[in-house]
């Protein structure tokens, strides 16, 4: 047993470098989220939501502000062309940001009314964009602008490649949050963080969802056979990632939990702050960057993201082109 790692299955010792404690890359922020890695510049971009800004970090230059105001961006991802796609609480929309700063709206309404506050998103190998739409950005002025749920629910949407046409892939969540596909994209995992109301309400409702559900992906564009994959404690699952072997690495109140595709807990990365999200990156894609409340941490692993075989055209987001330093 290590101070920094909890080993529940012996093979977890091969997944992380248990001799190397998590490294705090920066701190003093408010609520970090949405980490996304740019290999070509060795840069991590992420959100600092209540401060309405995006930050950048590199081994060489440390941490600095990237964009402010950011319209309360939350989750980020890269599309198949390497462009940055982002969930915006403030704009209540999902956008694509081009290298020259131009912004294209991918989705901002459903059935003629505004979305709630898109939270997190992923890009499937066919270019479709899947995102969740809980109310965390409209239930107070802390992480966005207080407003109404105009279509009444909190859905999970798919924006079709090209047309961007929205379809509802799940409508029975309390507060859908992080999401990720299995390596073969035959299973979609979606977090429900309904136990946390968010905004100015610190209450935790243990009777409300704090789990990740799994769905079978049908014809690449819809979902079936929803079932609870893991009931998470302590805290709620927010953002998470799946590695090339199908292990699910999820945020939790005490760090990052690693579950097999069968739902067995293999181990934990223990952190002193509540974790919101994570991504794989670094020189060879095995560094896990973890956004956790006021900080960002890096953990050396032997794993890579399930999408790590994707290669993107170089984009000029973040810092000027440079090596990724020690990572
Ligand atoms: Mg989230």
Short mmCIF file of C-alpha atoms and ligand atoms in Angstrom, two decimals:
data_model
loop_
_atom_site.label_atom_id
_atom_site.label_comp_id
_atom_site.label_asym_id
_atom_site.label_seq_id
_atom_site.Cartn_x
_atom_site.Cartn_y
_atom_site.Cartn_z
CA UNK A 1 0.00 0.00 0.00
CA UNK A 2 1.33 3.34 -1.01
CA UNK A 3 0.32 6.75 0.21
CA UNK A 4 -0.56 7.66 -3.36
CA UNK A 5 -1.94 4.46 -4.83
CA UNK A 6 -4.48 1.89 -3.66
CA UNK A 7 -3.89 -1.55 -5.16
CA UNK A 8 -7.06 -3.65 -5.40
CA UNK A 9 -5.85 -6.05 -8.10
CA UNK A 10 -2.12 -6.90 -8.22
CA UNK A 11 -1.92 -6.06 -11.91
CA UNK A 12 -2.68 -2.41 -11.08
CA UNK A 13 0.96 -2.14 -10.00
CA UNK A 14 1.82 -2.54 -13.69
CA UNK A 15 -0.58 0.22 -14.73
CA UNK A 16 1.03 3.06 -12.77
CA UNK A 17 4.50 3.91 -11.53
CA UNK A 18 3.90 3.43 -7.82
CA UNK A 19 7.39 4.71 -7.02
CA UNK A 20 6.55 8.10 -8.50
CA UNK A 21 4.03 10.21 -6.59
CA UNK A 22 1.49 12.30 -8.50
CA UNK A 23 3.10 15.60 -9.42
CA UNK A 24 1.17 18.80 -8.82
CA UNK A 25 1.73 20.86 -11.98
CA UNK A 26 -0.17 23.93 -10.84
CA UNK A 27 -2.54 25.03 -8.11
CA UNK A 28 -4.43 28.08 -6.89
CA UNK A 29 -7.17 27.76 -9.49
CA UNK A 30 -10.87 27.54 -8.68
CA UNK A 31 -12.39 24.45 -10.39
CA UNK A 32 -10.27 22.88 -13.09
CA UNK A 33 -11.91 20.76 -15.80
CA UNK A 34 -11.71 19.65 -19.42
CA UNK A 35 -8.04 18.69 -19.87
CA UNK A 36 -7.03 18.17 -23.53
CA UNK A 37 -3.53 17.41 -24.79
CA UNK A 38 -1.78 18.87 -27.84
CA UNK A 39 1.09 16.58 -28.72
CA UNK A 40 2.49 18.91 -31.38
CA UNK A 41 3.16 21.70 -28.88
CA UNK A 42 3.50 19.66 -25.71
CA UNK A 43 0.68 21.71 -24.28
CA UNK A 44 -2.23 20.87 -22.02
CA UNK A 45 -5.27 23.12 -22.29
CA UNK A 46 -7.92 23.02 -19.58
CA UNK A 47 -10.76 25.06 -18.11
CA UNK A 48 -10.87 27.00 -14.85
CA UNK A 49 -14.64 27.25 -14.92
CA UNK A 50 -15.71 29.71 -12.16
CA UNK A 51 -12.96 32.11 -13.26
CA UNK A 52 -14.37 31.95 -16.79
CA UNK A 53 -11.03 31.19 -18.37
CA UNK A 54 -8.97 28.55 -20.12
CA UNK A 55 -5.44 27.79 -19.01
CA UNK A 56 -2.42 26.26 -20.72
CA UNK A 57 0.42 24.27 -19.24
CA UNK A 58 3.68 22.96 -20.68
CA UNK A 59 6.71 21.42 -18.99
CA UNK A 60 8.84 24.20 -20.38
CA UNK A 61 6.74 27.26 -19.63
CA UNK A 62 4.51 26.17 -16.77
CA UNK A 63 0.99 27.50 -16.44
CA UNK A 64 -0.52 30.61 -17.93
CA UNK A 65 -3.87 31.96 -19.00
CA UNK A 66 -4.88 30.90 -22.50
CA UNK A 67 -8.28 32.54 -23.00
CA UNK A 68 -10.31 34.91 -20.82
CA UNK A 69 -13.22 35.33 -20.83
CA UNK A 70 -13.97 31.80 -22.04
CA UNK A 71 -17.77 31.83 -21.70
CA UNK A 72 -17.30 29.26 -18.93
CA UNK A 73 -15.97 26.45 -21.12
CA UNK A 74 -16.04 23.05 -19.46
CA UNK A 75 -15.09 19.84 -21.35
CA UNK A 76 -12.83 19.86 -24.40
CA UNK A 77 -11.84 17.31 -27.04
CA UNK A 78 -10.18 17.30 -30.47
CA UNK A 79 -12.10 16.51 -33.63
CA UNK A 80 -10.65 14.23 -36.31
CA UNK A 81 -8.88 17.22 -37.91
CA UNK A 82 -7.28 18.13 -34.60
CA UNK A 83 -9.46 21.18 -34.02
CA UNK A 84 -10.49 22.03 -30.49
CA UNK A 85 -14.15 21.35 -29.73
CA UNK A 86 -15.53 22.71 -26.47
CA UNK A 87 -18.59 22.73 -24.26
CA UNK A 88 -19.54 26.27 -23.23
CA UNK A 89 -21.78 26.84 -20.21
CA UNK A 90 -22.12 30.57 -20.88
CA UNK A 91 -23.08 30.23 -24.52
CA UNK A 92 -25.08 27.07 -23.74
CA UNK A 93 -23.49 25.49 -26.78
CA UNK A 94 -20.85 23.20 -28.29
CA UNK A 95 -18.32 24.95 -30.50
CA UNK A 96 -15.37 24.21 -32.76
CA UNK A 97 -12.46 26.62 -32.54
CA UNK A 98 -10.21 26.98 -35.59
CA UNK A 99 -6.51 27.83 -35.53
CA UNK A 100 -7.22 31.42 -36.52
CA UNK A 101 -9.58 31.87 -33.56
CA UNK A 102 -12.75 31.58 -35.64
CA UNK A 103 -15.56 29.84 -33.76
CA UNK A 104 -18.16 27.59 -35.38
CA UNK A 105 -21.30 26.61 -33.48
CA UNK A 106 -21.90 22.87 -33.60
CA UNK A 107 -25.02 22.82 -31.40
CA UNK A 108 -26.86 25.41 -29.34
CA UNK A 109 -30.51 24.39 -29.49
CA UNK A 110 -32.84 21.43 -29.52
CA UNK A 111 -36.42 21.58 -30.78
CA UNK A 112 -36.11 25.32 -31.16
CA UNK A 113 -35.05 26.12 -27.59
CA UNK A 114 -31.65 26.51 -25.98
CA UNK A 115 -29.59 23.68 -24.56
CA UNK A 116 -28.93 23.70 -20.78
CA UNK A 117 -25.14 23.93 -20.42
CA UNK A 118 -23.16 21.30 -22.36
CA UNK A 119 -20.71 19.72 -19.94
CA UNK A 120 -18.48 17.15 -21.62
CA UNK A 121 -18.02 15.69 -25.08
CA UNK A 122 -16.25 13.09 -27.15
CA UNK A 123 -15.63 12.63 -30.86
CA UNK A 124 -16.34 9.23 -32.39
CA UNK A 125 -14.19 7.81 -35.19
CA UNK A 126 -16.89 8.76 -37.72
CA UNK A 127 -16.58 12.42 -36.69
CA UNK A 128 -19.86 12.55 -34.79
CA UNK A 129 -19.79 14.56 -31.55
CA UNK A 130 -21.49 13.11 -28.47
CA UNK A 131 -22.14 15.43 -25.52
CA UNK A 132 -24.01 15.67 -22.23
CA UNK A 133 -26.28 18.55 -21.20
CA UNK A 134 -26.80 18.78 -17.41
CA UNK A 135 -27.79 22.07 -15.71
CA UNK A 136 -24.55 22.87 -13.82
CA UNK A 137 -23.97 26.01 -15.88
CA UNK A 138 -27.49 27.41 -15.45
CA UNK A 139 -28.43 26.49 -11.89
CA UNK A 140 -26.47 29.45 -10.52
CA UNK A 141 -24.12 32.19 -11.66
CA UNK A 142 -21.06 30.30 -10.37
CA UNK A 143 -20.22 28.30 -13.51
CA UNK A 144 -22.26 30.24 -16.07
CA UNK A 145 -25.41 32.33 -16.13
CA UNK A 146 -28.48 31.34 -14.14
CA UNK A 147 -31.27 30.25 -16.46
CA UNK A 148 -34.07 27.82 -17.19
CA UNK A 149 -34.07 24.29 -18.55
CA UNK A 150 -35.82 25.22 -21.77
CA UNK A 151 -36.51 21.74 -23.16
CA UNK A 152 -37.22 20.36 -19.71
CA UNK A 153 -34.75 17.49 -19.46
CA UNK A 154 -31.02 16.75 -19.29
CA UNK A 155 -30.24 14.74 -22.39
CA UNK A 156 -27.26 13.13 -24.03
CA UNK A 157 -26.98 14.20 -27.67
CA UNK A 158 -25.19 13.12 -30.83
CA UNK A 159 -24.32 15.72 -33.44
CA UNK A 160 -24.05 14.02 -36.84
CA UNK A 161 -20.83 14.51 -38.78
CA UNK A 162 -21.18 17.18 -41.44
CA UNK A 163 -24.75 18.36 -40.89
CA UNK A 164 -24.43 18.63 -37.12
CA UNK A 165 -28.01 17.44 -36.88
CA UNK A 166 -28.80 16.56 -33.28
CA UNK A 167 -30.34 13.34 -32.11
CA UNK A 168 -31.16 12.36 -28.53
CA UNK A 169 -29.26 9.20 -27.57
CA UNK A 170 -30.34 9.13 -23.90
CA UNK A 171 -33.06 11.04 -22.07
CA UNK A 172 -33.34 9.20 -18.75
CA UNK A 173 -30.39 10.70 -16.85
CA UNK A 174 -30.60 12.94 -13.81
CA UNK A 175 -27.40 14.88 -14.62
CA UNK A 176 -25.37 13.24 -17.41
CA UNK A 177 -21.72 14.21 -17.21
CA UNK A 178 -18.52 12.55 -18.54
CA UNK A 179 -18.65 10.01 -21.35
CA UNK A 180 -16.29 7.75 -23.28
CA UNK A 181 -16.41 4.85 -25.74
CA UNK A 182 -14.88 1.43 -25.28
CA UNK A 183 -11.87 0.78 -27.55
CA UNK A 184 -14.06 -0.74 -30.28
CA UNK A 185 -16.76 1.93 -29.84
CA UNK A 186 -19.28 -0.85 -29.25
CA UNK A 187 -20.00 0.36 -25.70
CA UNK A 188 -20.60 3.93 -24.54
CA UNK A 189 -20.08 4.78 -20.87
CA UNK A 190 -21.90 7.82 -19.46
CA UNK A 191 -21.58 9.23 -15.93
CA UNK A 192 -24.60 10.41 -13.96
CA UNK A 193 -23.56 12.88 -11.24
CA UNK A 194 -27.10 13.63 -10.09
CA UNK A 195 -26.11 13.31 -6.42
CA UNK A 196 -24.43 16.72 -6.69
CA UNK A 197 -26.67 19.70 -7.35
CA UNK A 198 -23.73 22.03 -8.00
CA UNK A 199 -23.62 25.81 -8.08
CA UNK A 200 -24.05 27.26 -4.62
CA UNK A 201 -25.55 24.04 -3.21
CA UNK A 202 -22.87 21.83 -1.60
CA UNK A 203 -25.33 19.06 -0.67
CA UNK A 204 -24.75 15.44 -1.68
CA UNK A 205 -27.93 13.41 -2.21
CA UNK A 206 -26.97 9.78 -1.74
CA UNK A 207 -30.34 8.68 -3.14
CA UNK A 208 -29.62 10.39 -6.46
CA UNK A 209 -27.32 8.82 -9.08
CA UNK A 210 -23.56 8.68 -8.56
CA UNK A 211 -22.80 6.01 -11.10
CA UNK A 212 -21.53 5.27 -14.59
CA UNK A 213 -23.88 3.50 -16.97
CA UNK A 214 -22.87 1.40 -19.98
CA UNK A 215 -24.84 1.18 -23.22
CA UNK A 216 -24.50 -0.94 -26.33
CA UNK A 217 -23.91 1.24 -29.38
CA UNK A 218 -26.35 0.30 -32.15
CA UNK A 219 -25.46 1.01 -35.80
CA UNK A 220 -22.85 3.46 -34.57
CA UNK A 221 -25.41 6.12 -33.77
CA UNK A 222 -27.87 5.06 -31.07
CA UNK A 223 -27.86 3.31 -27.70
CA UNK A 224 -29.54 0.25 -26.21
CA UNK A 225 -29.40 -1.97 -23.13
CA UNK A 226 -28.45 0.69 -20.59
CA UNK A 227 -27.17 -0.78 -17.31
CA UNK A 228 -25.30 0.52 -14.26
CA UNK A 229 -21.61 -0.20 -14.86
CA UNK A 230 -20.34 0.99 -11.49
CA UNK A 231 -21.84 2.74 -8.46
CA UNK A 232 -19.08 5.09 -7.45
CA UNK A 233 -18.10 6.26 -3.96
CA UNK A 234 -16.93 8.52 -2.54
CA UNK A 235 -18.32 11.39 -4.55
CA UNK A 236 -19.60 11.21 -8.10
CA UNK A 237 -18.08 10.23 -11.43
CA UNK A 238 -17.52 13.42 -13.44
CA UNK A 239 -15.13 13.09 -16.40
CA UNK A 240 -13.33 9.85 -17.26
CA UNK A 241 -11.33 8.04 -19.95
CA UNK A 242 -11.06 4.48 -21.27
CA UNK A 243 -7.64 3.03 -22.10
CA UNK A 244 -6.63 0.78 -25.01
CA UNK A 245 -7.37 -2.35 -22.96
CA UNK A 246 -10.85 -1.19 -22.03
CA UNK A 247 -10.13 -0.11 -18.45
CA UNK A 248 -12.22 2.83 -17.25
CA UNK A 249 -10.28 5.56 -15.35
CA UNK A 250 -12.79 7.79 -13.62
CA UNK A 251 -12.78 10.88 -11.46
CA UNK A 252 -13.97 10.47 -7.85
CA UNK A 253 -13.86 12.47 -4.62
CA UNK A 254 -10.71 10.69 -3.41
CA UNK A 255 -8.79 10.56 -6.68
CA UNK A 256 -8.99 8.44 -9.83
CA UNK A 257 -10.52 4.93 -9.80
CA UNK A 258 -9.57 2.27 -12.34
CA UNK A 259 -12.23 -0.33 -13.26
CA UNK A 260 -12.00 -3.27 -15.64
CA UNK A 261 -14.59 -3.60 -18.41
CA UNK A 262 -16.29 -6.12 -16.11
CA UNK A 263 -16.72 -3.38 -13.50
CA UNK A 264 -14.08 -4.65 -11.05
CA UNK A 265 -12.05 -2.05 -9.14
CA UNK A 266 -8.34 -2.57 -9.94
CA UNK A 267 -6.94 0.36 -8.01
CA UNK A 268 -6.98 4.05 -7.24
CA UNK A 269 -4.72 7.05 -7.66
CA UNK A 270 -5.23 8.87 -4.38
CA UNK A 271 -5.25 12.66 -4.47
CA UNK A 272 -5.87 15.32 -1.81
CA UNK A 273 -8.46 17.14 -3.93
CA UNK A 274 -11.76 16.14 -5.56
CA UNK A 275 -11.10 15.09 -9.15
CA UNK A 276 -13.20 16.45 -12.03
CA UNK A 277 -11.64 14.93 -15.13
CA UNK A 278 -8.52 13.47 -16.74
CA UNK A 279 -6.83 12.83 -20.05
CA UNK A 280 -3.86 10.88 -21.36
CA UNK A 281 -1.01 12.81 -22.97
CA UNK A 282 2.66 13.54 -22.72
CA UNK A 283 5.46 12.52 -25.08
CA UNK A 284 4.32 8.92 -25.50
CA UNK A 285 0.70 9.34 -24.43
CA UNK A 286 1.07 7.58 -21.07
CA UNK A 287 1.06 10.58 -18.75
CA UNK A 288 -2.29 11.03 -17.09
CA UNK A 289 -3.21 14.67 -16.58
CA UNK A 290 -5.80 15.05 -13.85
CA UNK A 291 -7.86 18.16 -13.15
CA UNK A 292 -8.68 18.22 -9.44
CA UNK A 293 -10.45 21.20 -7.86
CA UNK A 294 -7.75 23.91 -7.57
CA UNK A 295 -4.93 21.94 -9.22
CA UNK A 296 -3.72 19.84 -12.10
CA UNK A 297 -1.70 16.68 -11.39
CA UNK A 298 0.40 14.42 -13.63
CA UNK A 299 0.75 10.68 -13.01
CA UNK A 300 3.11 8.33 -14.87
CA UNK A 301 1.21 5.30 -16.19
CA UNK A 302 1.79 2.51 -18.70
CA UNK A 303 -1.61 3.07 -20.30
CA UNK A 304 -2.81 5.04 -23.31
CA UNK A 305 -6.19 6.42 -24.25
CA UNK A 306 -8.39 4.15 -26.38
CA UNK A 307 -8.18 6.80 -29.10
CA UNK A 308 -4.39 7.12 -28.90
CA UNK A 309 -3.90 5.75 -32.42
CA UNK A 310 -5.57 8.83 -33.86
CA UNK A 311 -3.09 11.29 -35.29
CA UNK A 312 -4.00 14.89 -35.79
CA UNK A 313 -2.69 17.53 -38.18
CA UNK A 314 -0.57 19.98 -36.16
CA UNK A 315 -2.61 22.87 -34.81
CA UNK A 316 -1.30 26.08 -33.32
CA UNK A 317 -3.37 26.12 -30.15
CA UNK A 318 -1.58 26.80 -26.94
CA UNK A 319 2.07 27.61 -26.73
CA UNK A 320 4.39 27.91 -29.71
CA UNK A 321 5.66 24.62 -31.13
CA UNK A 322 8.16 23.05 -28.75
CA UNK A 323 9.05 19.75 -27.25
CA UNK A 324 7.10 18.24 -24.44
CA UNK A 325 10.00 18.43 -22.03
CA UNK A 326 10.17 15.79 -19.37
CA UNK A 327 6.74 14.47 -20.26
MG1 LIG B 1 -17.97 17.22 -16.22
#
